Amino acid sequence: MSLDLGFWALQGLNALQLSMLLFLLSIGLTVIFGLMHFVNLAHGSLYALGAYFAATLAGFGGYWAGFFLAPVAVAGVGVLLYSGLIRRMRKSGPMAQVLVTFGLIFAMLDLTRLFWGDLALAIEVPEVLGGRVALLGIEYPTYRLFIIALGLAIFAALAFVLGRTQIGAMIRAGVDNDAMAACLGINVERLFFIVFCVGCALAGLAGAVAAPLLSVTPDMGLQILIPTLIVIVIGGLGSLKGAIAGSLIFGFVQTFGAVLAPQLASVLIYALLAAVLVVKPVGLFPAKG
Amino acid sequence: MFKHNTLRYAVLVLLAAGALFQALTAEYFGLEILTEILILAMLVLALDIVAGFGGMVSLCHGALMGVGAYAFALLAGQAGIAPVLAMAGAVAFSGGIAWVIGAICARSHGIYFIMATLAFGQMAYSFVFESPVLGGDDGISGIARLDLTQIGVDLNDSRSFALFCLALLAVVYGASVLILRSGLGRSLSGVMHNEQRMRALGLTVWRVKADVFGLSGMIAGLAGALAAQHSMFISPGLLSWTVSGEALVVVILGGLGTLVGPLVGAVAFVVLKHELSAITTYWHLIVGVILIAVVMSRANGIFGWIEARWGARIERRVADATRKQQPDGVASDA
């Protein structure tokens, strides 16, 4: 193994790409939790659903149909979930929410198997993004760069919306103190609904962009769930800063751990999580102090 | 504090009688299912102690069970220690690990506690999965069962093994009741209901949590040692977080914080799983829907629901009796 610049650039980009994928997933989950105090373990299933929708839609209208329509479809599923289950579970404790969404994981796992079968599906990368780009002395797949760019763009957009617009201020107020926000005339319930739908759409988007990289299987939602939860717990619940910081920490620790210390790699991230929880039990950048 | 009432005794007697009957009459397949139920019942007892009486919803109990199984396999197989001692060692080891996890996680609450235990569970899972000494992905096979031929019991016979598990489960149940009734168990209930007040009373809260978590881990470890002997094969899958999740599902289906309920849940879950997987490969879907329905119904699981109905009936009867005793309708202060 040569530890030259190319190696670091390659692994750095890999880490960044993993981080951005996790960011797309964790931002929805963390804001839903911060705003609604709702623990949605089924977020990973929505991601899997996004990948399946994208795979199916790509069969009809090519990659971009899946890319744009899968998030919309997943948001639609989110609307159904919200009105059927989640609105009713709002006032229950975290325990009941964990269990209901755990049940949802079971149900959605088998529903995807029922509709799409057990075999893995694959999507082709669109031609525009199919090649490789020379960068920092290495050749890097364009599609992975596209994911990094997409993640950064979404981050910038969310940072702008949350930090600079009125609805962002309302969301932050709701996360900080929902009762007070409601007293000030903010329709917190509607806000919840919007945030939940956007979170679902982002999960669907993550699934759609991940589909060409990984094979689309029913248990992909379960596999991504633990990393996503680790990200939001390391980062601290409810904040954009926490989500991006947690994603970057996870992505880099996981990627560089795997190449530099393969024996320790898988234990490393959990040890890091345990250490964070011991030192700062509410994560690094929680939305509330 | 945990108390038995008539209903709980009745259900316990029914369960014990049913298990004994099954153990004595069933054929091979029935005995395998019975043993599976008994081992799962032991695991969910351990989980109910911490989750139902201490508010510590743990997602690492599957991993603790796996630790017990691996410790037993290593001590009895590779190290060549007598199986009885190996079993004691496995129980002590998983108890120790659980104590440390409990001590570290004692400061976290709610979702953070769940996540922290999940992290430790996954850490153990990855460690086992990656380490070649423990067989990695392939697991360890050829684990010997306990040798009790000196007292005339051959555990390689599935009937004897089922009875052995049943006896151990009875002991564990008794021990759990004793733990919950002891000073430690009462402190634990106090911590669950009002941690600040218990701290103000001078209690070292993290110690109580860690101690109970350790004891619960010992029970989970015993379940693991039994599971290893039952299937004579262990793999990292035993430590996966979905096992912990399923155990939690069983506790909730049965009735959190009732000790008897999770036993009912274990029976219901295993039987349901086998019946459903015989009919359809999509049994997870049905279990998921049942789980959602049970939690949304706001009843405390199957047993909790029965108990609430039963309690309401008793209350009505008491109210009727009081009314008869006081025909002139004078309200009593009692």
PDB file of C-alpha atoms in Angstrom, chain B residues 72-172:
ATOM      1  CA  PHE B  72     -19.532 -21.170  26.897  1.00  0.00           C
ATOM      2  CA  ALA B  73     -18.349 -22.516  23.560  1.00  0.00           C
ATOM      3  CA  LEU B  74     -14.825 -21.203  24.107  1.00  0.00           C
ATOM      4  CA  LEU B  75     -14.504 -22.336  27.707  1.00  0.00           C
ATOM      5  CA  ALA B  76     -16.010 -25.757  27.155  1.00  0.00           C
ATOM      6  CA  GLY B  77     -14.637 -26.370  23.666  1.00  0.00           C
ATOM      7  CA  GLN B  78     -11.308 -24.652  23.134  1.00  0.00           C
ATOM      8  CA  ALA B  79     -10.207 -24.331  26.765  1.00  0.00           C
ATOM      9  CA  GLY B  80     -11.505 -27.758  27.699  1.00  0.00           C
ATOM     10  CA  ILE B  81     -13.039 -26.747  31.022  1.00  0.00           C
ATOM     11  CA  ALA B  82     -15.784 -28.964  32.461  1.00  0.00           C
ATOM     12  CA  PRO B  83     -19.108 -27.864  30.925  1.00  0.00           C
ATOM     13  CA  VAL B  84     -20.692 -27.067  34.300  1.00  0.00           C
ATOM     14  CA  LEU B  85     -17.861 -24.713  35.172  1.00  0.00           C
ATOM     15  CA  ALA B  86     -17.863 -23.358  31.630  1.00  0.00           C
ATOM     16  CA  MET B  87     -21.534 -22.516  32.014  1.00  0.00           C
ATOM     17  CA  ALA B  88     -20.884 -20.732  35.312  1.00  0.00           C
ATOM     18  CA  GLY B  89     -17.989 -18.908  33.668  1.00  0.00           C
ATOM     19  CA  ALA B  90     -20.160 -17.866  30.704  1.00  0.00           C
ATOM     20  CA  VAL B  91     -22.842 -16.541  33.045  1.00  0.00           C
ATOM     21  CA  ALA B  92     -20.296 -14.622  35.101  1.00  0.00           C
ATOM     22  CA  PHE B  93     -18.587 -13.234  31.988  1.00  0.00           C
ATOM     23  CA  SER B  94     -21.755 -11.944  30.332  1.00  0.00           C
ATOM     24  CA  GLY B  95     -22.846 -10.566  33.702  1.00  0.00           C
ATOM     25  CA  GLY B  96     -19.578  -8.664  33.980  1.00  0.00           C
ATOM     26  CA  ILE B  97     -19.875  -7.281  30.458  1.00  0.00           C
ATOM     27  CA  ALA B  98     -23.458  -6.271  31.154  1.00  0.00           C
ATOM     28  CA  TRP B  99     -22.412  -4.542  34.379  1.00  0.00           C
ATOM     29  CA  VAL B 100     -19.867  -2.444  32.515  1.00  0.00           C
ATOM     30  CA  ILE B 101     -22.396  -1.555  29.785  1.00  0.00           C
ATOM     31  CA  GLY B 102     -24.961  -0.670  32.442  1.00  0.00           C
ATOM     32  CA  ALA B 103     -22.469   1.489  34.315  1.00  0.00           C
ATOM     33  CA  ILE B 104     -21.466   3.382  31.176  1.00  0.00           C
ATOM     34  CA  CYS B 105     -25.024   3.849  29.907  1.00  0.00           C
ATOM     35  CA  ALA B 106     -26.503   4.758  33.304  1.00  0.00           C
ATOM     36  CA  ARG B 107     -26.328   8.481  32.538  1.00  0.00           C
ATOM     37  CA  SER B 108     -28.272   8.196  29.298  1.00  0.00           C
ATOM     38  CA  HIS B 109     -32.026   8.170  29.135  1.00  0.00           C
ATOM     39  CA  GLY B 110     -34.774   7.430  26.650  1.00  0.00           C
ATOM     40  CA  ILE B 111     -33.667   7.163  23.061  1.00  0.00           C
ATOM     41  CA  TYR B 112     -30.025   7.772  24.000  1.00  0.00           C
ATOM     42  CA  PHE B 113     -30.023   4.772  26.297  1.00  0.00           C
ATOM     43  CA  ILE B 114     -31.518   2.647  23.525  1.00  0.00           C
ATOM     44  CA  MET B 115     -28.878   3.888  21.102  1.00  0.00           C
ATOM     45  CA  ALA B 116     -26.000   3.427  23.519  1.00  0.00           C
ATOM     46  CA  THR B 117     -26.964  -0.171  24.262  1.00  0.00           C
ATOM     47  CA  LEU B 118     -27.437  -0.729  20.551  1.00  0.00           C
ATOM     48  CA  ALA B 119     -23.906   0.543  19.984  1.00  0.00           C
ATOM     49  CA  PHE B 120     -22.435  -1.846  22.530  1.00  0.00           C
ATOM     50  CA  GLY B 121     -24.431  -4.732  21.128  1.00  0.00           C
ATOM     51  CA  GLN B 122     -23.244  -3.991  17.604  1.00  0.00           C
ATOM     52  CA  MET B 123     -19.696  -3.624  18.868  1.00  0.00           C
ATOM     53  CA  ALA B 124     -19.824  -7.137  20.249  1.00  0.00           C
ATOM     54  CA  TYR B 125     -21.410  -8.350  17.016  1.00  0.00           C
ATOM     55  CA  SER B 126     -18.714  -6.827  14.819  1.00  0.00           C
ATOM     56  CA  PHE B 127     -15.986  -8.065  17.127  1.00  0.00           C
ATOM     57  CA  VAL B 128     -17.200 -11.650  16.916  1.00  0.00           C
ATOM     58  CA  PHE B 129     -17.882 -11.344  13.198  1.00  0.00           C
ATOM     59  CA  GLU B 130     -14.340 -10.164  12.480  1.00  0.00           C
ATOM     60  CA  SER B 131     -12.324 -12.327  14.821  1.00  0.00           C
ATOM     61  CA  PRO B 132     -10.925 -15.546  13.354  1.00  0.00           C
ATOM     62  CA  VAL B 133     -10.482 -17.135  16.809  1.00  0.00           C
ATOM     63  CA  LEU B 134     -14.232 -17.099  17.268  1.00  0.00           C
ATOM     64  CA  GLY B 135     -14.876 -18.612  13.861  1.00  0.00           C
ATOM     65  CA  GLY B 136     -15.859 -15.276  12.318  1.00  0.00           C
ATOM     66  CA  ASP B 137     -18.767 -15.482   9.934  1.00  0.00           C
ATOM     67  CA  ASP B 138     -18.816 -19.292  10.053  1.00  0.00           C
ATOM     68  CA  GLY B 139     -19.427 -19.543  13.777  1.00  0.00           C
ATOM     69  CA  ILE B 140     -18.465 -22.488  15.946  1.00  0.00           C
ATOM     70  CA  SER B 141     -20.019 -25.900  15.637  1.00  0.00           C
ATOM     71  CA  GLY B 142     -19.836 -29.110  17.613  1.00  0.00           C
ATOM     72  CA  ILE B 143     -20.630 -27.631  21.013  1.00  0.00           C
ATOM     73  CA  ALA B 144     -21.155 -30.341  23.619  1.00  0.00           C
ATOM     74  CA  ARG B 145     -24.088 -30.332  25.985  1.00  0.00           C
ATOM     75  CA  LEU B 146     -23.742 -30.578  29.729  1.00  0.00           C
ATOM     76  CA  ASP B 147     -22.888 -34.061  31.002  1.00  0.00           C
ATOM     77  CA  LEU B 148     -25.338 -35.033  33.711  1.00  0.00           C
ATOM     78  CA  THR B 149     -25.024 -38.805  33.365  1.00  0.00           C
ATOM     79  CA  GLN B 150     -23.841 -39.023  36.969  1.00  0.00           C
ATOM     80  CA  ILE B 151     -27.347 -38.246  38.136  1.00  0.00           C
ATOM     81  CA  GLY B 152     -28.801 -40.393  35.387  1.00  0.00           C
ATOM     82  CA  VAL B 153     -29.821 -37.683  32.908  1.00  0.00           C
ATOM     83  CA  ASP B 154     -28.691 -37.766  29.302  1.00  0.00           C
ATOM     84  CA  LEU B 155     -29.003 -34.241  27.950  1.00  0.00           C
ATOM     85  CA  ASN B 156     -28.374 -35.353  24.379  1.00  0.00           C
ATOM     86  CA  ASP B 157     -31.924 -36.632  24.485  1.00  0.00           C
ATOM     87  CA  SER B 158     -34.136 -33.713  23.500  1.00  0.00           C
ATOM     88  CA  ARG B 159     -36.799 -34.576  26.091  1.00  0.00           C
ATOM     89  CA  SER B 160     -34.291 -34.437  28.940  1.00  0.00           C
ATOM     90  CA  PHE B 161     -32.815 -31.239  27.534  1.00  0.00           C
ATOM     91  CA  ALA B 162     -36.237 -29.593  27.370  1.00  0.00           C
ATOM     92  CA  LEU B 163     -36.934 -30.589  30.982  1.00  0.00           C
ATOM     93  CA  PHE B 164     -33.495 -29.306  31.980  1.00  0.00           C
ATOM     94  CA  CYS B 165     -34.239 -25.943  30.351  1.00  0.00           C
ATOM     95  CA  LEU B 166     -37.639 -25.847  32.019  1.00  0.00           C
ATOM     96  CA  ALA B 167     -36.080 -26.454  35.431  1.00  0.00           C
ATOM     97  CA  LEU B 168     -33.500 -23.726  34.841  1.00  0.00           C
ATOM     98  CA  LEU B 169     -36.200 -21.345  33.652  1.00  0.00           C
ATOM     99  CA  ALA B 170     -38.149 -21.979  36.865  1.00  0.00           C
ATOM    100  CA  VAL B 171     -35.029 -21.217  38.895  1.00  0.00           C
ATOM    101  CA  VAL B 172     -34.389 -18.053  36.866  1.00  0.00           C
TER     102      VAL B 172
END
